[in-house]
Backbone as a ProteinNet text record, in pm:
[ID]
protein_1_A
[PRIMARY]
MVNRTKPEDKRTMGPWSWNSKLLNEKVIKGTELECWPATNFSQTKHGPLFGVTKNGRPQMTQLCRILYRDWYNIDCEENEIAHKCGDKTCLNPQHWDVKSNKKHGARPNSKKWWQE
[TERTIARY]
8013.9	8055.6	8104.2	8056.7	8092.8	8214.6	8313.6	8434.1	8412.5	8404.6	8379.8	8508.1	8621.1	8747.2	8789.7	8813.1	8865.6	9012.3	9061.2	9201.5	9300	9270.6	9364.3	9362.9	9261.2	9251.7	9315.8	9345.2	9396.8	9548.2	9595.5	9738.8	9768.4	9883.9	9925.6	10068.8	10093.6	10229	10239.9	10318.9	10328.5	10190.8	10150.9	10020	9903.9	9932.8	9831.1	9780.2	9649.5	9595.2	9480	9460.9	9359.2	9320.5	9209.6	9160.1	9223.5	9327.6	9403.1	9319.1	9237.4	9155.1	9057	8984.9	8890.2	8961.7	9073.5	9152.4	9188	9242.5	9288.1	9174.1	9060.1	8943.7	8887.8	8904.2	8847.2	8936.4	9064	9155.5	9130.8	9111.1	9092.2	9226.1	9296.3	9429.8	9421.8	9511.3	9525.1	9667.4	9714.6	9852.4	9946.7	10077	10176	10174.9	10135.8	10137.6	10012.5	9901.8	9774.3	9764.6	9685.3	9645	9535.6	9544.3	9443.2	9343.4	9215.8	9117.6	9087.5	9054.3	9017.9	8867.5	8790.8	8646.6	8571.9	8628.3	8561.7	8590	8652.2	8692.8	8633.7	8625	8580.4	8677.3	8624.3	8707	8705.7	8821.2	8831.4	8914.7	8926.9	9008.7	9156.9	9193.6	9332.8	9360.7	9259.6	9276.9	9184.5	9188.4	9099.7	9141	9041.6	9063.5	9018.8	9072.6	9035.4	9028.9	8933	8916.4	9017	9088.7	9190.1	9174.2	9258.2	9269.6	9414.2	9430.9	9564	9558.2	9645.4	9645.7	9508	9443.2	9315.1	9194.7	9215.6	9104	9077	8950.8	8918.5	8939	8988.7	9005.5	9016.1	8997.8	9018.4	9159	9229.2	9363.5	9383.5	9487.1	9514.6	9538.9	9464.9	9466.3	9604.2	9675.6	9804.7	9903.9	9892	9982.7	9956.9	9828.1	9795.3	9832.8	9807.7	9846.7	9997.4	10073	10219.3	10262.1	10203.6	10234.8	10196.4	10077.5	10025	10106.1	10136.1	10202.9	10352.8	10419	10565.2	10613.7	10520.5	10555.6	10661.2	10646.4	10738.1	10654.8	10694.9	10625.2	10664.7	10567.9	10594.5	10553.6	10551.3	10505.6	10581.1	10710.9	10791.8	10811.2	10739.5	10756.1	10629.9	10648.4	10536.9	10528.8	10408.6	10390.6	10332.8	10416.9	10373.9	10335.1	10257.4	10212.2	10280.2	10368.5	10440.3	10343.9	10229.3	10130.6	10047.2	10055.4	9979.3	9837	9795.3	9660.1	9666.1	9625.2	9636	9537.4	9447.8	9357.8	9411.8	9527.9	9586.5	9642.6	9611.9	9657.9	9769.8	9819.4	9926.4	10058.5	10120.3	10244.7	10361.2	10351.6	10455.7	10451.3	10341	10324.9	10358.3	10390.7	10420.5	10567.6	10594.1	10730.4	10738.7	10800.2	10808.3	10933.5	10913	11022.9	11017.6	11134	11134.6	11071.8	11019.7	10957.3	11052.8	11181	11278.9	11296.3	11303.7	11321.2	11195.5	11080.8	10953.4	10925.9	11003.5	10988.6	10910.1	10881.5	10808.5	10899.3	10841.3	10916	10873.2	10964.3	10931.6	10809.1	10789.3	10678.5	10561.7	10564.5	10456.8	10331.9	10216.2	10089.5	10064	10009.7	9965.6	9829.2	9785.6	9658.9	9541.8	9545.7	9432.5	9431.8	9541.6	9548.9	9506.9	9482.8	9447.7	9310.3
11892.1	11753.3	11719.1	11608.7	11564.8	11473.7	11500.5	11416.8	11306	11181	11067.3	10989.3	11040.1	10971	10988.2	10876.9	10882.1	10921.5	10996.9	11039.3	10923.6	10808.8	10695.6	10630.4	10659.3	10602.9	10692.8	10815.9	10913.8	10902.2	10899.6	10902.1	11032.8	11089.9	11213.9	11200.9	11251	11257.4	11384.8	11478.3	11606.9	11671.5	11718.5	11783.1	11685	11554.6	11451.9	11395.3	11365.4	11289.3	11203.7	11088.5	10992.8	10902.1	10831.1	10736	10600.5	10565.8	10443.1	10318.3	10322.3	10205.5	10175.4	10275.6	10257.6	10210.8	10271.9	10235	10086.5	10039.9	9901.3	9800.7	9842.8	9753.9	9725	9819.2	9804.4	9725	9706	9632.7	9482.9	9416.8	9271.6	9210.3	9154.4	9100	8956.4	8921.5	8784.8	8738.4	8646.6	8599.7	8700.3	8681.6	8772.3	8769.6	8658	8645	8700.8	8706.5	8751.2	8903	8951.6	9091.7	9104.9	9209.4	9234.6	9334.4	9299.1	9387.4	9512.4	9618.2	9744.3	9767.3	9661.6	9668.9	9752.5	9774.7	9851.5	10001.1	10046.5	10186.3	10251.2	10384.5	10458.5	10432.9	10415.9	10382.6	10495.6	10517.5	10607.3	10535.8	10593.6	10531	10531.7	10609.1	10617.2	10530.7	10458.4	10371.7	10410	10332.3	10356.3	10479	10541.1	10662.3	10640.5	10726.1	10723.1	10866.9	10893.4	11027.4	11056.9	11167.4	11211.3	11361.7	11417.4	11563.2	11600.1	11707.6	11762.1	11909.4	11949.7	12086.8	12124.9	12027.5	12053.3	12052.7	12028.7	12028.6	11887.4	11844.8	11709.7	11696.6	11582.7	11553	11402.4	11358.7	11218.9	11209.1	11100.9	11081.8	10935.5	10909.5	10773.3	10683	10574.4	10483.2	10424.3	10380.3	10315.8	10411.9	10542.7	10640.2	10651.9	10648.7	10655.4	10524.3	10412.2	10283.5	10276.5	10326.5	10326.3	10407	10523	10605.1	10531.9	10472.1	10406.7	10283.3	10198.4	10071.7	10084.2	10176.9	10187	10310.2	10400.2	10523.3	10603.7	10603.8	10675.8	10765.1	10891.1	10982.1	10951.2	10946.1	10915	11030.7	11150.4	11268.5	11288.4	11266.6	11290.3	11164.8	11058.4	10932	10893.9	10803.8	10741.7	10596.9	10545.6	10404.7	10335.3	10254.5	10176.4	10037.5	9968.5	9833.9	9732.3	9651.5	9549.9	9450	9428.7	9332.1	9388.9	9521.3	9584.8	9622.8	9592.2	9622	9740.4	9858.2	9977.9	9980.5	9882.5	9872.7	9775.9	9714.2	9616.8	9686.7	9632.7	9691.3	9610.2	9507.8	9425.2	9500.9	9537.5	9614.7	9539.1	9406	9327.7	9352.3	9405.3	9430.9	9575.3	9657.3	9797.9	9817.3	9914.8	9953.6	10104.6	10145.3	10287	10345.1	10449	10510.7	10661.2	10723.4	10869.3	10915.7	11036.6	11088.6	11084.5	11109.6	11108.9	10968.2	10867.9	10730.5	10677.3	10730.5	10682.9	10743.4	10842.2	10900.4	11029.8	11087	11213.5	11325.5	11416.6	11532.9	11652	11743.8	11854.8	11935.3	11956	12038.6	11956.6	11824.6	11740.8	11756.5	11740.9	11750.2	11622.3	11636.4	11522.9	11479.3	11360	11307.5	11396.2	11465.8	11548	11683	11717.8	11843.5	11827.6	11704.8	11679.1	11731.3
11437.7	11440.7	11581.3	11633	11767.6	11758.8	11840.7	11843.4	11945.6	11896.4	11984.6	12015.1	11973.6	11997.1	12142.2	12209	12345.4	12337.2	12435.5	12431	12414.7	12475.6	12466	12327.4	12245.8	12110.7	12005.6	12042.1	11946.9	11932	11807.4	11777	11706.3	11731.4	11668.5	11621.1	11501.4	11447.7	11365.1	11414.9	11346.9	11338.3	11219.8	11205.1	11194.9	11187.4	11166.9	11298.9	11305.3	11418	11366.5	11431.5	11387.4	11502.2	11484.8	11582.8	11552.4	11623.1	11599.2	11626.1	11729.4	11762.5	11649.6	11602.4	11493.2	11366.6	11336.6	11218.5	11220.2	11329.9	11338.2	11350.3	11405.3	11412	11273.3	11180.6	11046.8	10950.8	10985.7	10898.1	10911.1	10796.9	10794	10754.1	10852.7	10827.2	10779.3	10688.4	10639.4	10664.8	10583.5	10596.2	10532.4	10554.6	10496	10344.4	10284.7	10139.3	10072.6	10145.9	10090	10084.6	9989.3	9992.3	10098.4	10178.9	10281.1	10223.9	10216	10151.4	10233.4	10161.3	10226.3	10214.1	10228.2	10206.3	10310.2	10426.4	10532.1	10524.9	10416.1	10405.4	10279.8	10279.7	10161.7	10047.4	9927.3	9811.6	9708.5	9644.7	9530.1	9425.6	9308	9204.1	9241.4	9341.3	9386.4	9507.8	9553.6	9669.1	9783.3	9891.5	10005.9	10086.2	10149.9	10229.9	10373.6	10463.7	10604.4	10654.9	10743.4	10798	10908.1	10894	10989.5	11010	11094.5	11100.1	11071.1	10997.2	10969.6	11005.8	11095.3	11145.9	11201.9	11267.3	11331.7	11240.5	11111	11015.5	10965.9	10967	10919.8	10769.3	10728.1	10586.2	10567.6	10445.1	10408.8	10349.4	10381.1	10326.1	10289.8	10213.2	10168.9	10289.1	10292.3	10406	10434.3	10332	10357.5	10421.8	10396.1	10457.6	10608.4	10648.3	10790.9	10859.6	10794	10852	10871.7	10775.8	10787.3	10909.5	10927	11045	11173.8	11172.8	11292.5	11329.8	11233.4	11261.4	11282.6	11213.1	11221.2	11297	11331	11401.8	11325.1	11192.7	11104	11013.1	11000.2	10910.4	10766.1	10678.5	10537.6	10447.4	10502.2	10428.8	10297.3	10297.7	10178.8	10094.2	10124.3	10052.1	9976.5	9881.7	9810.3	9856.5	9868.7	9903	9780.7	9716.8	9601.4	9650.3	9569.5	9606	9515.1	9571.3	9494.3	9431.5	9493.6	9444.6	9329.5	9309.2	9203.3	9241.9	9363.7	9410.7	9506	9458.1	9542.5	9658.2	9664.2	9780.3	9885.8	9860.3	9953.3	10077.1	10195.1	10320.9	10387.4	10320.7	10376.8	10365.6	10478.3	10472.5	10407.8	10401.2	10332.3	10182.2	10133.3	9990.2	9952.9	10052.2	10026.2	9995.3	9910.5	9877.4	9898.7	10007.9	10043.6	9979.1	9897.2	9823	9841.2	9833.6	9834.8	9704	9701.9	9579.9	9461.3	9483.5	9374.2	9318	9405.9	9359.7	9293.3	9331.9	9277.9	9140	9102.1	8969.6	8965.6	9079.5	9080.2	9032.6	8954.3	8907.7	8991.4	9021.3	9111.5	9068	8938.7	8891.5	8838.6	8858.9	8807	8893.1	8829.1	8900.7	8978	9095.9	9175.9	9124.6	9163.2	9113.9	9147.6	9261.6	9301.7	9230.8	9157.5	9084.8	8939.4	8895.8	8755.6	8722.5
[MASK]
++++++++++++++++++++++++++++++++++++++++++++++++++++++++++++++++++++++++++++++++++++++++++++++++++++++++++++++++++++

């Protein structure tokens, strides 16, 4: 696989890295009240995905988690991002509700969606 990311386009936070320019070019922004569609991204039943690298290995991850890192420069590894609007494909950060895993209702031994 050829890496076409220019160094100035690459963002890194901890073990994560991604092409910030490509990410932001694909987001279709609307008003603060509207849901922003994720039509330019890969879709799953759990929401849209984006290609990143974690610890140097390529993988797909939940889009809103990478956008949160990119836009706010805050790691959300230990948090859940819920959608107040009820649309898990919405990319409008005004519609996100970032909660710690404990506040979101996660149980320590509960299975994650990808373990089902």
